[in-house]
Structures are given as C-alpha cells and as structure tokens.
JSON list of C-alpha atoms and ligand atoms in Angstrom, two decimals:
[
{"chain": "A", "resi": 1, "resn": "MET", "atom": "CA", "xyz": [112.63, 97.05, 107.53]},
{"chain": "A", "resi": 2, "resn": "SER", "atom": "CA", "xyz": [109.21, 97.06, 108.61]},
{"chain": "A", "resi": 3, "resn": "ILE", "atom": "CA", "xyz": [105.62, 97.58, 107.16]},
{"chain": "A", "resi": 4, "resn": "THR", "atom": "CA", "xyz": [104.80, 101.17, 106.52]},
{"chain": "A", "resi": 5, "resn": "LEU", "atom": "CA", "xyz": [101.54, 103.16, 106.26]},
{"chain": "A", "resi": 6, "resn": "PRO", "atom": "CA", "xyz": [101.43, 104.88, 102.66]},
{"chain": "A", "resi": 7, "resn": "ASP", "atom": "CA", "xyz": [100.25, 108.61, 102.39]},
{"chain": "A", "resi": 8, "resn": "LEU", "atom": "CA", "xyz": [97.04, 108.64, 100.88]},
{"chain": "A", "resi": 9, "resn": "PRO", "atom": "CA", "xyz": [97.31, 109.70, 97.15]},
{"chain": "A", "resi": 10, "resn": "TYR", "atom": "CA", "xyz": [94.77, 112.66, 97.75]},
{"chain": "A", "resi": 11, "resn": "ASP", "atom": "CA", "xyz": [93.71, 115.01, 100.93]},
{"chain": "A", "resi": 12, "resn": "TYR", "atom": "CA", "xyz": [91.15, 113.67, 103.15]},
{"chain": "A", "resi": 13, "resn": "SER", "atom": "CA", "xyz": [88.48, 115.80, 102.04]},
{"chain": "A", "resi": 14, "resn": "ALA", "atom": "CA", "xyz": [89.10, 114.87, 98.38]},
{"chain": "A", "resi": 15, "resn": "LEU", "atom": "CA", "xyz": [86.44, 112.44, 98.05]},
{"chain": "A", "resi": 16, "resn": "GLU", "atom": "CA", "xyz": [83.63, 114.53, 99.40]},
{"chain": "A", "resi": 17, "resn": "PRO", "atom": "CA", "xyz": [80.85, 114.43, 99.01]},
{"chain": "A", "resi": 18, "resn": "HIS", "atom": "CA", "xyz": [80.97, 110.94, 98.47]},
{"chain": "A", "resi": 19, "resn": "ILE", "atom": "CA", "xyz": [83.12, 110.13, 101.67]},
{"chain": "A", "resi": 20, "resn": "ASP", "atom": "CA", "xyz": [83.44, 112.69, 104.06]},
{"chain": "A", "resi": 21, "resn": "ALA", "atom": "CA", "xyz": [86.82, 113.97, 105.44]},
{"chain": "A", "resi": 22, "resn": "ARG", "atom": "CA", "xyz": [86.59, 112.95, 108.77]},
{"chain": "A", "resi": 23, "resn": "THR", "atom": "CA", "xyz": [85.75, 109.40, 107.90]},
{"chain": "A", "resi": 24, "resn": "MET", "atom": "CA", "xyz": [88.94, 109.12, 105.73]},
{"chain": "A", "resi": 25, "resn": "GLU", "atom": "CA", "xyz": [91.01, 110.85, 108.45]},
{"chain": "A", "resi": 26, "resn": "ILE", "atom": "CA", "xyz": [89.88, 108.17, 111.07]},
{"chain": "A", "resi": 27, "resn": "HIS", "atom": "CA", "xyz": [89.95, 105.38, 108.31]},
{"chain": "A", "resi": 28, "resn": "HIS", "atom": "CA", "xyz": [93.49, 106.08, 107.14]},
{"chain": "A", "resi": 29, "resn": "GLY", "atom": "CA", "xyz": [94.95, 107.58, 110.33]},
{"chain": "A", "resi": 30, "resn": "LYS", "atom": "CA", "xyz": [93.64, 105.28, 112.82]},
{"chain": "A", "resi": 31, "resn": "HIS", "atom": "CA", "xyz": [92.21, 102.08, 111.59]},
{"chain": "A", "resi": 32, "resn": "HIS", "atom": "CA", "xyz": [94.74, 101.56, 108.65]},
{"chain": "A", "resi": 33, "resn": "ARG", "atom": "CA", "xyz": [97.51, 102.89, 110.80]},
{"chain": "A", "resi": 34, "resn": "ALA", "atom": "CA", "xyz": [96.51, 100.49, 113.72]},
{"chain": "A", "resi": 35, "resn": "TYR", "atom": "CA", "xyz": [96.71, 97.55, 110.99]},
{"chain": "A", "resi": 36, "resn": "VAL", "atom": "CA", "xyz": [100.24, 98.54, 110.28]},
{"chain": "A", "resi": 37, "resn": "ASP", "atom": "CA", "xyz": [101.33, 98.57, 113.93]},
{"chain": "A", "resi": 38, "resn": "LYS", "atom": "CA", "xyz": [99.57, 95.31, 114.41]},
{"chain": "A", "resi": 39, "resn": "THR", "atom": "CA", "xyz": [101.09, 93.63, 111.91]},
{"chain": "A", "resi": 40, "resn": "ASN", "atom": "CA", "xyz": [104.87, 94.95, 112.66]},
{"chain": "A", "resi": 41, "resn": "ALA", "atom": "CA", "xyz": [104.28, 93.90, 116.33]},
{"chain": "A", "resi": 42, "resn": "ALA", "atom": "CA", "xyz": [103.14, 90.33, 115.36]},
{"chain": "A", "resi": 43, "resn": "ILE", "atom": "CA", "xyz": [106.02, 89.75, 112.59]},
{"chain": "A", "resi": 44, "resn": "ALA", "atom": "CA", "xyz": [108.87, 91.60, 115.19]},
{"chain": "A", "resi": 45, "resn": "GLY", "atom": "CA", "xyz": [111.73, 89.31, 115.76]},
{"chain": "A", "resi": 46, "resn": "THR", "atom": "CA", "xyz": [110.78, 86.70, 113.29]},
{"chain": "A", "resi": 47, "resn": "GLU", "atom": "CA", "xyz": [112.07, 85.81, 110.21]},
{"chain": "A", "resi": 48, "resn": "PHE", "atom": "CA", "xyz": [108.97, 86.91, 108.87]},
{"chain": "A", "resi": 49, "resn": "GLU", "atom": "CA", "xyz": [109.88, 90.77, 109.51]},
{"chain": "A", "resi": 50, "resn": "ASP", "atom": "CA", "xyz": [111.43, 91.36, 106.18]},
{"chain": "A", "resi": 51, "resn": "LYS", "atom": "CA", "xyz": [108.58, 90.21, 104.08]},
{"chain": "A", "resi": 52, "resn": "SER", "atom": "CA", "xyz": [106.74, 92.47, 102.04]},
{"chain": "A", "resi": 53, "resn": "ILE", "atom": "CA", "xyz": [102.91, 92.54, 103.13]},
{"chain": "A", "resi": 54, "resn": "GLU", "atom": "CA", "xyz": [102.37, 91.04, 99.88]},
{"chain": "A", "resi": 55, "resn": "GLU", "atom": "CA", "xyz": [104.48, 88.37, 100.33]},
{"chain": "A", "resi": 56, "resn": "LEU", "atom": "CA", "xyz": [102.79, 87.54, 104.05]},
{"chain": "A", "resi": 57, "resn": "ILE", "atom": "CA", "xyz": [99.15, 87.48, 102.92]},
{"chain": "A", "resi": 58, "resn": "ALA", "atom": "CA", "xyz": [99.85, 85.61, 99.64]},
{"chain": "A", "resi": 59, "resn": "ASP", "atom": "CA", "xyz": [101.75, 83.07, 101.58]},
{"chain": "A", "resi": 60, "resn": "LEU", "atom": "CA", "xyz": [99.94, 83.02, 104.70]},
{"chain": "A", "resi": 61, "resn": "GLU", "atom": "CA", "xyz": [100.38, 79.22, 105.04]},
{"chain": "A", "resi": 62, "resn": "LEU", "atom": "CA", "xyz": [104.18, 79.79, 105.60]},
{"chain": "A", "resi": 63, "resn": "VAL", "atom": "CA", "xyz": [103.36, 82.12, 108.46]},
{"chain": "A", "resi": 64, "resn": "PRO", "atom": "CA", "xyz": [103.79, 80.30, 112.16]},
{"chain": "A", "resi": 65, "resn": "GLU", "atom": "CA", "xyz": [100.20, 79.40, 113.62]},
{"chain": "A", "resi": 66, "resn": "GLY", "atom": "CA", "xyz": [101.33, 81.30, 116.76]},
{"chain": "A", "resi": 67, "resn": "ILE", "atom": "CA", "xyz": [101.02, 84.83, 114.53]},
{"chain": "A", "resi": 68, "resn": "ARG", "atom": "CA", "xyz": [98.98, 83.60, 111.70]},
{"chain": "A", "resi": 69, "resn": "THR", "atom": "CA", "xyz": [95.79, 84.93, 112.86]},
{"chain": "A", "resi": 70, "resn": "ALA", "atom": "CA", "xyz": [97.24, 88.51, 113.60]},
{"chain": "A", "resi": 71, "resn": "VAL", "atom": "CA", "xyz": [99.02, 88.63, 110.02]},
{"chain": "A", "resi": 72, "resn": "ARG", "atom": "CA", "xyz": [95.72, 87.34, 108.68]},
{"chain": "A", "resi": 73, "resn": "SER", "atom": "CA", "xyz": [93.61, 90.01, 110.39]},
{"chain": "A", "resi": 74, "resn": "SER", "atom": "CA", "xyz": [95.89, 92.99, 110.67]},
{"chain": "A", "resi": 75, "resn": "GLY", "atom": "CA", "xyz": [98.25, 92.19, 107.62]},
{"chain": "A", "resi": 76, "resn": "GLY", "atom": "CA", "xyz": [94.89, 91.88, 105.41]},
{"chain": "A", "resi": 77, "resn": "GLY", "atom": "CA", "xyz": [93.80, 95.12, 106.69]},
{"chain": "A", "resi": 78, "resn": "VAL", "atom": "CA", "xyz": [96.91, 96.60, 105.45]},
{"chain": "A", "resi": 79, "resn": "ILE", "atom": "CA", "xyz": [97.04, 95.35, 102.17]},
{"chain": "A", "resi": 80, "resn": "ASN", "atom": "CA", "xyz": [93.26, 95.68, 101.51]},
{"chain": "A", "resi": 81, "resn": "HIS", "atom": "CA", "xyz": [93.58, 99.63, 102.66]},
{"chain": "A", "resi": 82, "resn": "ASN", "atom": "CA", "xyz": [96.63, 99.78, 100.30]},
{"chain": "A", "resi": 83, "resn": "ILE", "atom": "CA", "xyz": [94.99, 98.98, 97.24]},
{"chain": "A", "resi": 84, "resn": "PHE", "atom": "CA", "xyz": [91.57, 100.56, 98.37]},
{"chain": "A", "resi": 85, "resn": "TRP", "atom": "CA", "xyz": [92.92, 104.15, 98.68]},
{"chain": "A", "resi": 86, "resn": "THR", "atom": "CA", "xyz": [94.54, 103.50, 94.77]},
{"chain": "A", "resi": 87, "resn": "VAL", "atom": "CA", "xyz": [91.26, 102.52, 93.08]},
{"chain": "A", "resi": 88, "resn": "LEU", "atom": "CA", "xyz": [89.21, 105.41, 94.60]},
{"chain": "A", "resi": 89, "resn": "SER", "atom": "CA", "xyz": [90.22, 109.21, 93.06]},
{"chain": "A", "resi": 90, "resn": "PRO", "atom": "CA", "xyz": [88.54, 112.62, 93.32]},
{"chain": "A", "resi": 91, "resn": "ASP", "atom": "CA", "xyz": [88.56, 112.30, 89.18]},
{"chain": "A", "resi": 92, "resn": "GLY", "atom": "CA", "xyz": [87.20, 109.10, 89.44]},
{"chain": "A", "resi": 93, "resn": "GLY", "atom": "CA", "xyz": [83.65, 107.72, 88.02]},
{"chain": "A", "resi": 94, "resn": "GLY", "atom": "CA", "xyz": [82.48, 107.43, 84.71]},
{"chain": "A", "resi": 95, "resn": "GLU", "atom": "CA", "xyz": [82.78, 104.51, 82.43]},
{"chain": "A", "resi": 96, "resn": "PRO", "atom": "CA", "xyz": [86.41, 102.02, 82.22]},
{"chain": "A", "resi": 97, "resn": "SER", "atom": "CA", "xyz": [88.12, 101.95, 78.92]},
{"chain": "A", "resi": 98, "resn": "GLY", "atom": "CA", "xyz": [90.47, 99.92, 76.71]},
{"chain": "A", "resi": 99, "resn": "ALA", "atom": "CA", "xyz": [91.45, 96.42, 76.87]},
{"chain": "A", "resi": 100, "resn": "PHE", "atom": "CA", "xyz": [90.09, 96.14, 80.69]},
{"chain": "A", "resi": 101, "resn": "ALA", "atom": "CA", "xyz": [86.47, 97.61, 79.61]},
{"chain": "A", "resi": 102, "resn": "GLU", "atom": "CA", "xyz": [86.50, 95.22, 76.86]},
{"chain": "A", "resi": 103, "resn": "ALA", "atom": "CA", "xyz": [86.99, 92.34, 79.17]},
{"chain": "A", "resi": 104, "resn": "LEU", "atom": "CA", "xyz": [84.88, 93.41, 81.52]},
{"chain": "A", "resi": 105, "resn": "ALA", "atom": "CA", "xyz": [82.06, 93.56, 79.17]},
{"chain": "A", "resi": 106, "resn": "GLY", "atom": "CA", "xyz": [83.17, 89.99, 77.96]},
{"chain": "A", "resi": 107, "resn": "ALA", "atom": "CA", "xyz": [82.98, 89.11, 81.44]},
{"chain": "A", "resi": 108, "resn": "PHE", "atom": "CA", "xyz": [79.64, 90.61, 82.64]},
{"chain": "A", "resi": 109, "resn": "GLY", "atom": "CA", "xyz": [77.78, 91.57, 79.45]},
{"chain": "A", "resi": 110, "resn": "ASP", "atom": "CA", "xyz": [77.95, 95.30, 79.92]},
{"chain": "A", "resi": 111, "resn": "SER", "atom": "CA", "xyz": [79.37, 97.86, 82.83]},
{"chain": "A", "resi": 112, "resn": "ALA", "atom": "CA", "xyz": [75.74, 98.32, 84.06]},
{"chain": "A", "resi": 113, "resn": "SER", "atom": "CA", "xyz": [75.58, 94.57, 84.48]},
{"chain": "A", "resi": 114, "resn": "PHE", "atom": "CA", "xyz": [78.75, 94.33, 86.63]},
{"chain": "A", "resi": 115, "resn": "ARG", "atom": "CA", "xyz": [78.00, 96.96, 88.64]},
{"chain": "A", "resi": 116, "resn": "ARG", "atom": "CA", "xyz": [74.83, 95.00, 89.73]},
{"chain": "A", "resi": 117, "resn": "THR", "atom": "CA", "xyz": [76.76, 92.01, 90.48]},
{"chain": "A", "resi": 118, "resn": "PHE", "atom": "CA", "xyz": [79.90, 93.90, 92.24]},
{"chain": "A", "resi": 119, "resn": "THR", "atom": "CA", "xyz": [76.91, 95.91, 94.21]},
{"chain": "A", "resi": 120, "resn": "ASP", "atom": "CA", "xyz": [75.23, 92.37, 95.21]},
{"chain": "A", "resi": 121, "resn": "ALA", "atom": "CA", "xyz": [78.32, 91.13, 96.44]},
{"chain": "A", "resi": 122, "resn": "ALA", "atom": "CA", "xyz": [78.97, 94.45, 98.59]},
{"chain": "A", "resi": 123, "resn": "LEU", "atom": "CA", "xyz": [75.66, 94.33, 100.14]},
{"chain": "A", "resi": 124, "resn": "GLY", "atom": "CA", "xyz": [75.15, 90.44, 100.24]},
{"chain": "A", "resi": 125, "resn": "GLN", "atom": "CA", "xyz": [78.64, 90.49, 102.66]},
{"chain": "A", "resi": 126, "resn": "PHE", "atom": "CA", "xyz": [76.98, 89.89, 106.00]},
{"chain": "A", "resi": 127, "resn": "GLY", "atom": "CA", "xyz": [79.09, 91.98, 108.71]},
{"chain": "A", "resi": 128, "resn": "SER", "atom": "CA", "xyz": [82.46, 93.47, 108.12]},
{"chain": "A", "resi": 129, "resn": "GLY", "atom": "CA", "xyz": [84.04, 92.55, 104.79]},
{"chain": "A", "resi": 130, "resn": "TRP", "atom": "CA", "xyz": [85.02, 93.69, 101.23]},
{"chain": "A", "resi": 131, "resn": "ALA", "atom": "CA", "xyz": [83.74, 93.15, 97.50]},
{"chain": "A", "resi": 132, "resn": "TRP", "atom": "CA", "xyz": [86.39, 92.61, 94.96]},
{"chain": "A", "resi": 133, "resn": "LEU", "atom": "CA", "xyz": [86.76, 92.51, 91.30]},
{"chain": "A", "resi": 134, "resn": "VAL", "atom": "CA", "xyz": [89.71, 89.93, 90.77]},
{"chain": "A", "resi": 135, "resn": "LEU", "atom": "CA", "xyz": [91.49, 88.02, 88.37]},
{"chain": "A", "resi": 136, "resn": "SER", "atom": "CA", "xyz": [91.04, 84.32, 89.07]},
{"chain": "A", "resi": 137, "resn": "ASP", "atom": "CA", "xyz": [93.37, 82.35, 86.69]},
{"chain": "A", "resi": 138, "resn": "GLY", "atom": "CA", "xyz": [93.10, 85.21, 84.23]},
{"chain": "A", "resi": 139, "resn": "ALA", "atom": "CA", "xyz": [89.57, 85.41, 84.36]},
{"chain": "A", "resi": 140, "resn": "LEU", "atom": "CA", "xyz": [87.44, 88.27, 85.75]},
{"chain": "A", "resi": 141, "resn": "ALA", "atom": "CA", "xyz": [85.34, 87.49, 88.80]},
{"chain": "A", "resi": 142, "resn": "VAL", "atom": "CA", "xyz": [83.59, 89.15, 91.77]},
{"chain": "A", "resi": 143, "resn": "MET", "atom": "CA", "xyz": [83.74, 87.93, 95.11]},
{"chain": "A", "resi": 144, "resn": "LYS", "atom": "CA", "xyz": [83.23, 89.08, 98.76]},
{"chain": "A", "resi": 145, "resn": "THR", "atom": "CA", "xyz": [85.43, 88.25, 101.58]},
{"chain": "A", "resi": 146, "resn": "PRO", "atom": "CA", "xyz": [84.70, 88.42, 105.25]},
{"chain": "A", "resi": 147, "resn": "ASN", "atom": "CA", "xyz": [86.84, 90.82, 107.88]},
{"chain": "A", "resi": 148, "resn": "GLN", "atom": "CA", "xyz": [90.18, 91.56, 106.73]},
{"chain": "A", "resi": 149, "resn": "ASP", "atom": "CA", "xyz": [90.68, 88.33, 104.32]},
{"chain": "A", "resi": 150, "resn": "SER", "atom": "CA", "xyz": [92.34, 88.87, 100.97]},
{"chain": "A", "resi": 151, "resn": "PRO", "atom": "CA", "xyz": [91.85, 87.22, 97.83]},
{"chain": "A", "resi": 152, "resn": "LEU", "atom": "CA", "xyz": [95.66, 86.88, 97.29]},
{"chain": "A", "resi": 153, "resn": "THR", "atom": "CA", "xyz": [95.81, 84.33, 99.79]},
{"chain": "A", "resi": 154, "resn": "GLU", "atom": "CA", "xyz": [93.32, 82.19, 97.43]},
{"chain": "A", "resi": 155, "resn": "GLY", "atom": "CA", "xyz": [95.65, 83.26, 94.61]},
{"chain": "A", "resi": 156, "resn": "ARG", "atom": "CA", "xyz": [93.51, 85.64, 93.15]},
{"chain": "A", "resi": 157, "resn": "ILE", "atom": "CA", "xyz": [94.79, 89.05, 91.94]},
{"chain": "A", "resi": 158, "resn": "PRO", "atom": "CA", "xyz": [92.81, 92.01, 93.27]},
{"chain": "A", "resi": 159, "resn": "LEU", "atom": "CA", "xyz": [91.96, 94.61, 90.85]},
{"chain": "A", "resi": 160, "resn": "LEU", "atom": "CA", "xyz": [88.85, 96.85, 92.69]},
{"chain": "A", "resi": 161, "resn": "CYS", "atom": "CA", "xyz": [87.43, 96.56, 95.93]},
{"chain": "A", "resi": 162, "resn": "LEU", "atom": "CA", "xyz": [85.10, 98.08, 98.31]},
{"chain": "A", "resi": 163, "resn": "ASP", "atom": "CA", "xyz": [85.52, 98.26, 102.16]},
{"chain": "A", "resi": 164, "resn": "VAL", "atom": "CA", "xyz": [82.11, 97.56, 103.93]},
{"chain": "A", "resi": 165, "resn": "TRP", "atom": "CA", "xyz": [83.03, 97.72, 107.39]},
{"chain": "A", "resi": 166, "resn": "GLU", "atom": "CA", "xyz": [80.96, 99.87, 109.09]},
{"chain": "A", "resi": 167, "resn": "HIS", "atom": "CA", "xyz": [84.03, 102.11, 109.88]},
{"chain": "A", "resi": 168, "resn": "ALA", "atom": "CA", "xyz": [84.21, 102.88, 106.09]},
{"chain": "A", "resi": 169, "resn": "TYR", "atom": "CA", "xyz": [80.69, 104.53, 106.06]},
{"chain": "A", "resi": 170, "resn": "TYR", "atom": "CA", "xyz": [78.95, 104.86, 109.23]},
{"chain": "A", "resi": 171, "resn": "LEU", "atom": "CA", "xyz": [79.77, 108.73, 110.34]},
{"chain": "A", "resi": 172, "resn": "LYS", "atom": "CA", "xyz": [77.98, 109.66, 107.08]},
{"chain": "A", "resi": 173, "resn": "TYR", "atom": "CA", "xyz": [75.66, 106.96, 106.08]},
{"chain": "A", "resi": 174, "resn": "GLN", "atom": "CA", "xyz": [74.82, 105.22, 109.02]},
{"chain": "A", "resi": 175, "resn": "ASN", "atom": "CA", "xyz": [73.20, 101.69, 108.59]},
{"chain": "A", "resi": 176, "resn": "ARG", "atom": "CA", "xyz": [72.78, 102.59, 104.63]},
{"chain": "A", "resi": 177, "resn": "ARG", "atom": "CA", "xyz": [75.14, 100.86, 103.17]},
{"chain": "A", "resi": 178, "resn": "PRO", "atom": "CA", "xyz": [73.23, 100.76, 99.88]},
{"chain": "A", "resi": 179, "resn": "GLU", "atom": "CA", "xyz": [73.69, 104.66, 99.68]},
{"chain": "A", "resi": 180, "resn": "TYR", "atom": "CA", "xyz": [77.58, 104.18, 100.24]},
{"chain": "A", "resi": 181, "resn": "VAL", "atom": "CA", "xyz": [77.89, 101.58, 97.80]},
{"chain": "A", "resi": 182, "resn": "GLU", "atom": "CA", "xyz": [75.87, 103.43, 95.14]},
{"chain": "A", "resi": 183, "resn": "VAL", "atom": "CA", "xyz": [78.14, 106.74, 95.55]},
{"chain": "A", "resi": 184, "resn": "PHE", "atom": "CA", "xyz": [81.16, 104.60, 95.15]},
{"chain": "A", "resi": 185, "resn": "TRP", "atom": "CA", "xyz": [81.09, 104.47, 91.79]},
{"chain": "A", "resi": 186, "resn": "ASN", "atom": "CA", "xyz": [81.31, 108.16, 91.57]},
{"chain": "A", "resi": 187, "resn": "ILE", "atom": "CA", "xyz": [84.92, 107.93, 92.95]},
{"chain": "A", "resi": 188, "resn": "VAL", "atom": "CA", "xyz": [86.08, 104.76, 91.31]},
{"chain": "A", "resi": 189, "resn": "ASN", "atom": "CA", "xyz": [89.59, 105.15, 89.63]},
{"chain": "A", "resi": 190, "resn": "TRP", "atom": "CA", "xyz": [89.26, 103.05, 86.59]},
{"chain": "A", "resi": 191, "resn": "GLU", "atom": "CA", "xyz": [92.56, 104.12, 84.96]},
{"chain": "A", "resi": 192, "resn": "GLU", "atom": "CA", "xyz": [94.34, 102.66, 87.95]},
{"chain": "A", "resi": 193, "resn": "VAL", "atom": "CA", "xyz": [91.73, 99.43, 87.96]},
{"chain": "A", "resi": 194, "resn": "GLY", "atom": "CA", "xyz": [92.74, 98.93, 84.00]},
{"chain": "A", "resi": 195, "resn": "ARG", "atom": "CA", "xyz": [96.63, 99.34, 85.07]},
{"chain": "A", "resi": 196, "resn": "ARG", "atom": "CA", "xyz": [96.17, 96.73, 87.53]},
{"chain": "A", "resi": 197, "resn": "TYR", "atom": "CA", "xyz": [94.43, 94.54, 84.90]},
{"chain": "A", "resi": 198, "resn": "GLU", "atom": "CA", "xyz": [96.97, 94.72, 82.60]},
{"chain": "A", "resi": 199, "resn": "GLU", "atom": "CA", "xyz": [99.75, 94.15, 85.22]},
{"chain": "A", "resi": 200, "resn": "GLY", "atom": "CA", "xyz": [97.73, 91.23, 86.25]},
{"chain": "A", "resi": 201, "resn": "MET", "atom": "CA", "xyz": [97.54, 89.80, 82.68]},
{"chain": "A", "resi": 202, "resn": "ALA", "atom": "CA", "xyz": [101.33, 90.62, 81.71]},
{"chain": "B", "resi": 301, "resn": "MN", "atom": "MN1", "xyz": [88.45, 99.74, 106.56]}
]
C-alpha cells in the first residue's frame, strides 16, 4: 500500500475566476503529486509504509529521524493539500450555518471578525505556509504554520485551511497575496468545514 494522489473533487477550471485553471493544474498535478511521490519514496521499505498519511503526520515523533524531515515536509504537503481541495468548492462562499456557525460566532464574535482574524494569519505568514481554522481541545482557533507543517502534528484538528505558498497564487496574482486571500472567501466550502467541525466534536 502506498499513499495516493486523490482526484480533485471538481475540474481544474471550476474555481475560476478566483483561482485559474492553469494554477490548479500545476498545483494538483505537479506540486501535490510531487509531495505524494516523495513521501512514498521516504517510507518505502520501512515499517511506516503501510501507515496512513494522517497517522504519519499526527505521530511524526514516531518516524525515525533519518526520514522525519522528508515525511514532515512532503507528507505534510500531502495531507495539507488533501484537506485544502475539499474545503474549496465552485458552489462555495456565502456564510456558514448550523452548529458550526454558532460556535464560530461564539469564538470570534461574528463571521466578519473571524474572516479578519484568519486573513491576518494568512497575510502574516512570512514566506511559504498555511493559515488554519482548527479545533484545539474542542475550541475553535486560528493559527498559521510555516512550510508544510500540519496542525495535526500539534494535536489540533484542521477544519479550514488556505495555502499561501506562492505556487498557489503567483500566476494570477503575482505578489498580491491580499487579493488571493480576499477571493478565497468566494469559494470556501462551508458545508464541508461544518462537517469537519461536527466530526471533530463527536
Ligand atoms: Mn500548495
């Protein structure tokens, strides 16, 4: 068994005009695929080759030192992108609803305040990394991680994420990360984020 590249749940062009087809094609077909291939190469022939990517990243300290950096970087790239594609949708945007929306309002005041906090994290990540909404001991929190580090390694449950590596936006937005973060809200799949919340709270 090895780690596989999941299909995108929509076409490369589905998130246009917010994220262009060429960026999606390279991001999923080249970058995400390379993370999968490098992770498989690192764990091949070890006792870890039958572990799921979630297990590898959540229990990173169990991975031998000789391959830990490769698993952290490439395996983190696998799990982060696996989540990222599912929390985006061509039918996304709008407002969250249900129990998740109430929890979000409880934690951040209102949806606009949450967006500001998350946007600050996305713009405040110096260089490559990610912005996250996570469950941390059952509480909603915003955080950022450098490179391909995952909140799972810190025992937190990722609910929503935004890739702020330049490869995620450079073709269309060049240096204008704030524009990319702004359009992101038009394609957030709140239904999936709410499902992840309920799963994490169960
Ligand atoms: Mn990426």
